[in-house]
CSV table of C-alpha atoms in Angstrom, one decimal:
chain,number,residue,atom,x,y,z
A,1,PHE,CA,217.9,70.2,48.7
A,2,MET,CA,217.9,66.2,49.4
A,3,GLN,CA,214.3,66.5,50.1
A,4,ARG,CA,212.8,66.1,46.7
A,5,SER,CA,214.1,63.5,46.0
A,6,LEU,CA,212.9,61.6,48.3
A,7,ASP,CA,209.5,62.7,47.4
A,8,SER,CA,210.6,61.1,43.9
A,9,GLN,CA,211.7,58.2,45.6
A,10,THR,CA,208.6,58.0,48.0
A,11,LYS,CA,206.9,58.9,45.1
A,12,LYS,CA,207.8,55.5,43.2
A,13,GLN,CA,207.5,53.6,45.9
A,14,LEU,CA,203.7,55.0,46.7
A,15,GLU,CA,203.2,53.7,42.5
A,16,GLU,CA,204.3,50.7,42.3
A,17,GLU,CA,202.4,49.8,45.5
A,18,GLU,CA,199.1,50.8,43.9
A,19,LYS,CA,199.3,49.4,40.9
A,20,LYS,CA,199.8,46.1,42.5
A,21,ILE,CA,197.1,46.7,44.8
A,22,ILE,CA,195.2,47.1,41.5
A,23,SER,CA,195.8,45.5,39.7
A,24,GLU,CA,195.1,42.4,42.0
A,25,GLU,CA,191.4,44.3,42.3
A,26,HIS,CA,190.9,44.2,38.0
A,27,TRP,CA,189.0,41.2,37.2
A,28,TYR,CA,190.1,40.5,33.5
A,29,LEU,CA,188.1,38.0,31.8
A,30,ASP,CA,190.0,35.1,30.9
A,31,LEU,CA,188.1,33.9,27.9
A,32,PRO,CA,189.8,34.4,24.9
A,33,ASP,CA,189.6,36.6,22.7
A,34,LEU,CA,186.6,36.9,20.6
A,35,LYS,CA,187.9,37.8,16.9
A,36,GLU,CA,186.1,40.8,15.8
A,37,LYS,CA,184.0,39.4,11.8
A,38,GLU,CA,184.8,41.8,9.8
A,39,SER,CA,181.2,42.2,8.3
A,40,PHE,CA,180.4,41.8,4.1
A,41,ILE,CA,176.8,44.5,4.9
A,42,ILE,CA,178.4,48.6,4.2
A,43,GLU,CA,175.3,49.9,5.5
A,44,GLU,CA,174.0,52.8,2.4
A,45,ARG,CA,171.5,55.3,3.1
A,46,SER,CA,171.1,57.0,0.4
A,47,PHE,CA,169.2,56.1,-3.0
A,48,MET,CA,171.7,57.9,-5.4
A,49,PRO,CA,173.9,55.5,-5.6
A,50,CYS,CA,171.3,51.8,-5.3
A,51,GLU,CA,169.6,53.2,-8.6
A,52,ASP,CA,172.3,55.7,-10.5
A,53,LEU,CA,170.4,58.6,-9.8
A,54,LEU,CA,170.3,61.9,-12.6
A,55,TYR,CA,171.5,65.3,-11.3
A,56,GLY,CA,168.0,67.5,-9.5
A,57,ARG,CA,169.1,69.9,-11.4
A,58,MET,CA,167.3,70.0,-15.2
A,59,SER,CA,165.5,71.9,-18.6
A,60,PHE,CA,163.8,70.8,-21.6
A,61,LYS,CA,164.0,72.3,-24.7
A,62,GLY,CA,166.6,75.3,-23.7
A,63,PHE,CA,164.7,77.1,-21.4
A,64,ASN,CA,167.8,77.5,-18.9
A,65,PRO,CA,171.0,76.9,-21.4
A,66,GLU,CA,173.6,76.9,-17.9
A,67,ILE,CA,171.8,74.0,-16.7
A,68,GLU,CA,172.1,72.3,-19.9
A,69,LYS,CA,175.2,71.7,-20.0
A,70,LEU,CA,175.1,70.8,-16.2
A,71,MET,CA,173.1,67.7,-17.1
A,72,VAL,CA,175.5,66.9,-19.8
A,73,GLN,CA,178.4,67.3,-17.6
A,74,MET,CA,176.4,64.9,-14.7
A,75,ASN,CA,174.7,62.2,-16.4
A,76,SER,CA,178.8,61.8,-17.9
A,77,LYS,CA,179.9,61.9,-14.5
A,78,SER,CA,178.4,58.6,-14.7
A,79,LYS,CA,180.0,57.3,-17.4
A,80,LYS,CA,183.3,57.1,-17.8
A,81,GLU,CA,183.4,56.5,-21.5
A,82,GLU,CA,181.5,59.5,-22.3
A,83,VAL,CA,183.8,61.2,-21.0
A,84,GLU,CA,186.6,59.8,-23.0
A,85,VAL,CA,184.5,60.7,-26.4
A,86,ASP,CA,184.1,64.0,-25.6
A,87,ASP,CA,187.6,64.8,-24.5
A,88,LYS,CA,188.2,63.9,-28.6
A,89,MET,CA,185.7,65.9,-29.7
A,90,GLU,CA,185.2,68.9,-27.8
A,91,ALA,CA,188.9,70.4,-29.0
A,92,ASP,CA,187.8,73.8,-30.3
A,93,VAL,CA,190.7,73.7,-32.7
A,94,SER,CA,191.4,71.3,-34.7
A,95,ASP,CA,195.0,70.0,-35.6
A,96,GLU,CA,194.9,71.4,-38.5
A,97,GLU,CA,193.9,74.7,-37.6
A,98,MET,CA,196.9,74.5,-34.3
A,99,ALA,CA,199.3,73.8,-36.8
A,100,ARG,CA,198.3,76.6,-39.4
A,101,ARG,CA,197.9,78.4,-36.8
A,102,TYR,CA,202.0,78.1,-35.6
A,103,GLU,CA,203.9,78.6,-39.0
A,104,THR,CA,201.9,82.6,-38.8
A,105,LEU,CA,203.3,82.1,-35.2
A,106,VAL,CA,206.7,81.6,-36.1
A,107,GLY,CA,206.6,84.5,-38.2
A,108,THR,CA,205.1,87.6,-36.5
A,109,ILE,CA,207.3,86.6,-33.3
A,110,GLY,CA,210.4,87.4,-34.9
A,111,LYS,CA,208.4,90.2,-36.5
A,112,LYS,CA,209.0,91.6,-33.3
A,113,PHE,CA,212.6,91.0,-32.7
A,114,LEU,CA,213.4,92.3,-36.3
A,115,LYS,CA,214.8,95.7,-35.2
A,116,LYS,CA,213.0,98.5,-37.0
A,117,ARG,CA,214.4,98.6,-40.7
A,118,ASP,CA,214.0,95.0,-41.5
A,119,GLN,CA,210.3,96.2,-39.7
A,120,ARG,CA,210.0,98.9,-41.7
A,121,VAL,CA,210.8,96.3,-44.7
A,122,LEU,CA,208.5,93.9,-44.3
A,123,GLN,CA,205.7,96.9,-44.1
A,124,ASP,CA,207.1,97.2,-47.6
A,125,GLU,CA,206.5,94.1,-48.4
A,126,ASP,CA,203.5,92.3,-47.3
A,127,GLU,CA,202.2,95.6,-49.7
A,128,ASP,CA,203.0,95.6,-52.4
A,129,GLU,CA,201.2,93.9,-54.8
A,130,ASN,CA,203.8,91.7,-56.9
A,131,SER,CA,205.6,90.6,-53.5
A,132,ASN,CA,207.9,87.9,-53.4
A,133,THR,CA,206.8,84.8,-51.9
A,134,ARG,CA,210.2,85.0,-51.3
A,135,PRO,CA,210.7,87.5,-48.0
A,136,SER,CA,214.8,86.2,-48.6
A,137,LYS,CA,217.5,88.7,-47.4
A,138,ALA,CA,215.0,90.9,-45.7
A,139,LYS,CA,218.0,91.8,-42.9
A,140,LYS,CA,220.5,92.7,-45.4
A,141,MET,CA,218.9,94.2,-48.5
A,142,PHE,CA,216.4,97.4,-48.8
A,143,LEU,CA,214.0,96.3,-50.9
A,144,LYS,CA,212.3,99.3,-53.7
A,145,PRO,CA,208.2,99.5,-52.6
A,146,GLN,CA,207.3,99.2,-55.6
A,147,ASP,CA,204.6,100.2,-57.9
B,1,GLN,CA,158.6,61.8,5.3
B,2,TYR,CA,162.8,63.0,4.4
B,3,VAL,CA,165.4,62.1,6.5
B,4,PRO,CA,168.0,62.9,5.9
B,5,VAL,CA,171.6,61.2,3.5
B,6,LYS,CA,174.3,63.0,3.9
B,7,GLY,CA,175.1,64.1,-0.3
B,8,ASP,CA,171.1,63.9,-0.9
B,9,HIS,CA,170.7,67.4,-2.7
B,10,VAL,CA,167.7,69.1,-1.3
B,11,ILE,CA,164.6,72.1,-1.7
B,12,GLY,CA,165.0,73.2,1.3
B,13,ILE,CA,163.4,76.9,1.9
B,14,VAL,CA,164.7,79.7,4.0
B,15,THR,CA,163.4,81.1,7.7
B,16,ALA,CA,166.0,82.7,8.9
B,17,LYS,CA,168.6,84.6,9.3
B,18,THR,CA,171.1,84.4,12.5
B,19,GLY,CA,174.0,86.7,11.8
B,20,ASP,CA,175.9,84.1,9.2
B,21,LEU,CA,173.7,81.2,9.3
B,22,PHE,CA,170.4,79.8,8.0
B,23,LYS,CA,167.6,77.9,9.2
B,24,VAL,CA,166.0,76.0,6.1
B,25,ASP,CA,163.5,73.7,6.3
B,26,VAL,CA,164.1,70.8,4.7
B,27,GLY,CA,161.2,68.6,5.4
B,28,GLY,CA,162.8,66.7,7.9
B,29,SER,CA,162.4,66.3,12.0
B,30,GLU,CA,164.3,68.7,12.0
B,31,LEU,CA,165.8,72.5,10.7
B,32,ALA,CA,169.1,72.3,8.7
B,33,SER,CA,171.7,74.8,9.2
B,34,LEU,CA,173.6,76.4,6.2
B,35,SER,CA,176.6,78.3,6.9
B,36,TYR,CA,176.9,81.7,3.9
B,37,LEU,CA,180.5,80.9,3.3
B,38,ALA,CA,178.8,77.2,1.8
B,39,PHE,CA,178.4,79.1,-2.1
B,40,GLU,CA,180.9,79.4,-4.5
B,41,GLY,CA,182.4,82.7,-4.0
B,42,ALA,CA,181.0,83.6,-0.9
B,43,THR,CA,183.4,85.0,1.3
B,44,LYS,CA,183.2,87.4,4.5
B,45,ARG,CA,182.9,90.0,2.4
B,46,ASN,CA,181.0,89.3,-0.6
B,47,ARG,CA,178.1,87.2,1.1
B,48,PRO,CA,175.4,85.7,-0.9
B,49,ASN,CA,172.4,87.1,-1.3
B,50,VAL,CA,170.6,84.5,0.0
B,51,GLN,CA,166.9,85.8,1.9
B,52,VAL,CA,163.6,84.2,3.9
B,53,GLY,CA,161.4,83.0,2.3
B,54,ASP,CA,164.2,81.8,-1.1
B,55,LEU,CA,164.7,78.4,-1.9
B,56,ILE,CA,167.6,76.7,-1.7
B,57,TYR,CA,169.4,73.6,-4.0
B,58,GLY,CA,171.4,72.3,-2.5
B,59,GLN,CA,173.3,69.2,-0.3
B,60,PHE,CA,173.8,67.8,3.0
B,61,LEU,CA,177.5,67.9,4.7
B,62,VAL,CA,176.1,66.1,7.5
B,63,ALA,CA,173.8,64.2,8.0
B,64,ASN,CA,173.4,61.3,11.0
B,65,LYS,CA,170.7,61.5,13.4
B,66,ASP,CA,172.6,62.8,16.4
B,67,MET,CA,173.5,65.8,14.3
B,68,GLU,CA,172.0,68.9,13.6
B,69,PRO,CA,172.2,68.3,9.1
B,70,GLU,CA,174.1,71.0,7.5
B,71,LEU,CA,173.5,72.0,4.3
B,72,VAL,CA,175.8,73.1,1.7
B,73,CYS,CA,175.3,74.5,-2.7
B,74,ILE,CA,178.4,74.3,-2.7
B,75,ASP,CA,180.1,70.5,-3.5
B,76,SER,CA,183.5,69.1,-2.7
B,77,SER,CA,185.6,71.0,-5.5
B,78,GLY,CA,184.5,74.0,-4.5
B,79,ARG,CA,182.2,74.6,-7.5
B,80,ALA,CA,178.2,75.7,-7.2
B,81,SER,CA,177.7,73.3,-9.7
B,82,GLY,CA,173.8,73.5,-10.1
B,83,MET,CA,173.3,74.0,-6.5
B,84,GLY,CA,173.0,77.4,-4.6
B,85,VAL,CA,169.3,80.1,-4.5
B,86,ILE,CA,166.1,79.1,-7.1
B,87,GLY,CA,165.4,82.0,-8.9
B,88,GLN,CA,162.6,83.5,-8.8
B,89,ASP,CA,159.1,82.3,-10.4
B,90,GLY,CA,158.2,79.1,-11.2
B,91,PHE,CA,155.8,76.8,-9.2
B,92,LEU,CA,157.4,74.0,-5.6
B,93,PHE,CA,154.9,71.3,-4.5
B,94,LYS,CA,155.1,68.5,-2.5
B,95,VAL,CA,154.7,64.7,-4.0
B,96,SER,CA,156.0,61.2,-2.6
B,97,LEU,CA,159.8,59.6,-1.5
B,98,GLY,CA,159.0,57.3,-4.2
B,99,LEU,CA,157.8,59.0,-7.3
B,100,ILE,CA,160.4,61.2,-6.3
B,101,ARG,CA,163.1,57.8,-6.9
B,102,LYS,CA,160.4,56.7,-10.5
B,103,LEU,CA,161.5,60.7,-12.0
B,104,LEU,CA,165.4,60.5,-11.5
B,105,ALA,CA,166.0,57.5,-12.9
B,106,PRO,CA,168.0,56.4,-15.5
B,107,LYS,CA,165.5,56.8,-18.7
B,108,CYS,CA,162.1,57.8,-16.7
B,109,GLU,CA,159.7,57.6,-19.0
B,110,ILE,CA,157.9,60.8,-17.7
B,111,ILE,CA,159.9,63.4,-18.1
B,112,GLU,CA,160.7,62.1,-21.2
B,113,GLU,CA,157.2,62.6,-22.6
B,114,LEU,CA,157.2,65.5,-20.9
B,115,SER,CA,160.1,67.2,-21.6
B,116,GLN,CA,157.6,66.9,-25.6
B,117,LEU,CA,155.4,69.3,-25.7
B,118,TYR,CA,157.4,72.4,-24.3
B,119,PRO,CA,160.2,73.7,-22.9
B,120,PHE,CA,160.5,74.7,-19.3
B,121,GLU,CA,162.9,73.6,-16.6
B,122,LEU,CA,162.8,70.9,-12.9
B,123,VAL,CA,165.2,70.6,-9.9
B,124,LEU,CA,164.2,68.4,-7.6
B,125,GLY,CA,164.9,67.6,-4.4
B,126,MET,CA,165.3,63.8,-3.0
B,127,ASN,CA,163.2,65.2,-0.1
B,128,GLY,CA,160.0,65.1,-1.5
B,129,ARG,CA,159.3,69.0,-3.2
B,130,ILE,CA,159.3,69.6,-6.6
B,131,TRP,CA,159.8,74.0,-8.5
B,132,VAL,CA,158.9,73.5,-11.5
B,133,LYS,CA,159.1,76.5,-14.0
B,134,ALA,CA,157.5,77.0,-17.5
B,135,LYS,CA,157.0,80.5,-20.2
B,136,THR,CA,153.1,80.9,-18.8
B,137,VAL,CA,151.6,80.7,-15.5
B,138,GLN,CA,148.8,77.5,-16.9
B,139,GLN,CA,152.0,75.2,-18.0
B,140,THR,CA,153.6,75.6,-15.5
B,141,LEU,CA,150.2,74.6,-13.7
B,142,ILE,CA,149.8,71.2,-16.8
B,143,ILE,CA,152.9,70.0,-15.9
B,144,VAL,CA,152.5,70.6,-11.9
B,145,ASN,CA,149.5,68.9,-12.0
B,146,ILE,CA,150.7,66.2,-14.8
B,147,LEU,CA,153.4,65.2,-12.2
B,148,GLU,CA,151.7,65.1,-8.7
B,149,ALA,CA,148.9,62.8,-10.8
B,150,CYS,CA,151.4,60.5,-12.8
B,151,GLU,CA,151.8,59.1,-9.3
B,152,TYR,CA,148.6,57.2,-9.6
B,153,MET,CA,148.4,56.9,-13.0
B,154,THR,CA,149.6,54.2,-15.6
B,155,ALA,CA,151.4,54.6,-18.4
B,156,GLU,CA,148.5,54.5,-20.9
B,157,GLN,CA,146.3,57.4,-19.3
B,158,ARG,CA,149.2,59.3,-18.9
B,159,LYS,CA,150.1,59.5,-22.9
B,160,GLN,CA,146.1,59.8,-22.7
B,161,ALA,CA,146.6,63.4,-20.6
B,162,LEU,CA,149.2,64.7,-22.3
B,163,ALA,CA,147.8,63.8,-25.8
B,164,LYS,CA,145.5,66.2,-24.5
B,165,VAL,CA,147.6,68.4,-23.9
B,166,SER,CA,149.3,69.1,-26.1
B,167,GLY,CA,146.3,69.1,-28.6
B,168,ASN,CA,145.3,72.0,-26.3
């Protein structure tokens, strides 16, 4: 039991002795550390950013439509202004259409949640030739289908 | 002689297929390696259809003088964006690196003039290789000849040649 602790102590002593020996033997420079100069030169091996080269794959006069789409995409990446304009222009659905859609959308989804009787009522109303523009009180009253 | 550079898009020819790896010749001092997983939508079960002798358009993932260059056909977001196997037909030929730089410059007259002639497809590799495909073999060869000669022709000579061609 005691032997182990003794061993650890002797180890420590040995280490200290080694360190002393080493520090005497180690050479060290007396010179002050040279400042690391930050170089302003960045090495760039590729040509692409130097001359703003285009993308290598090209198609002309609609030979390969996918590549033509790519060409527009790739070449607009370099010009950020164009990308912003494209975002506005490329909306598939215009704002007006969206507004119209939403108007009818509310109606169609509302129908989904009506009870069966009310659904039939609405159907009859739609089939009328002279249907009322105000389908009010559809839930309360049953309107007879007009001939 | 082309020196592989990281990020460069090049046209390579598949020379060997060893298990999971393709060896691709890019015109440099070494063959580049291309993993079969470096394609869009490639998984261990869904392997890309690449045969020996196929043309590949890809970019360098790793390219320094200490290591073998590595190609990938996928960009940093995981999409192919035009890279991968180049289709059937078409014509591959070599030009000097300087001409490629000229052709890829933002407003290249040569490309603009050629594009007026007839529909065709063009792939330019930074390693000096160009691949052309047009509807007929004759049209393809005309484009090839014009591109090859562009190095030595002046602008006027080029316009004359194009006028002759479009007159045909």
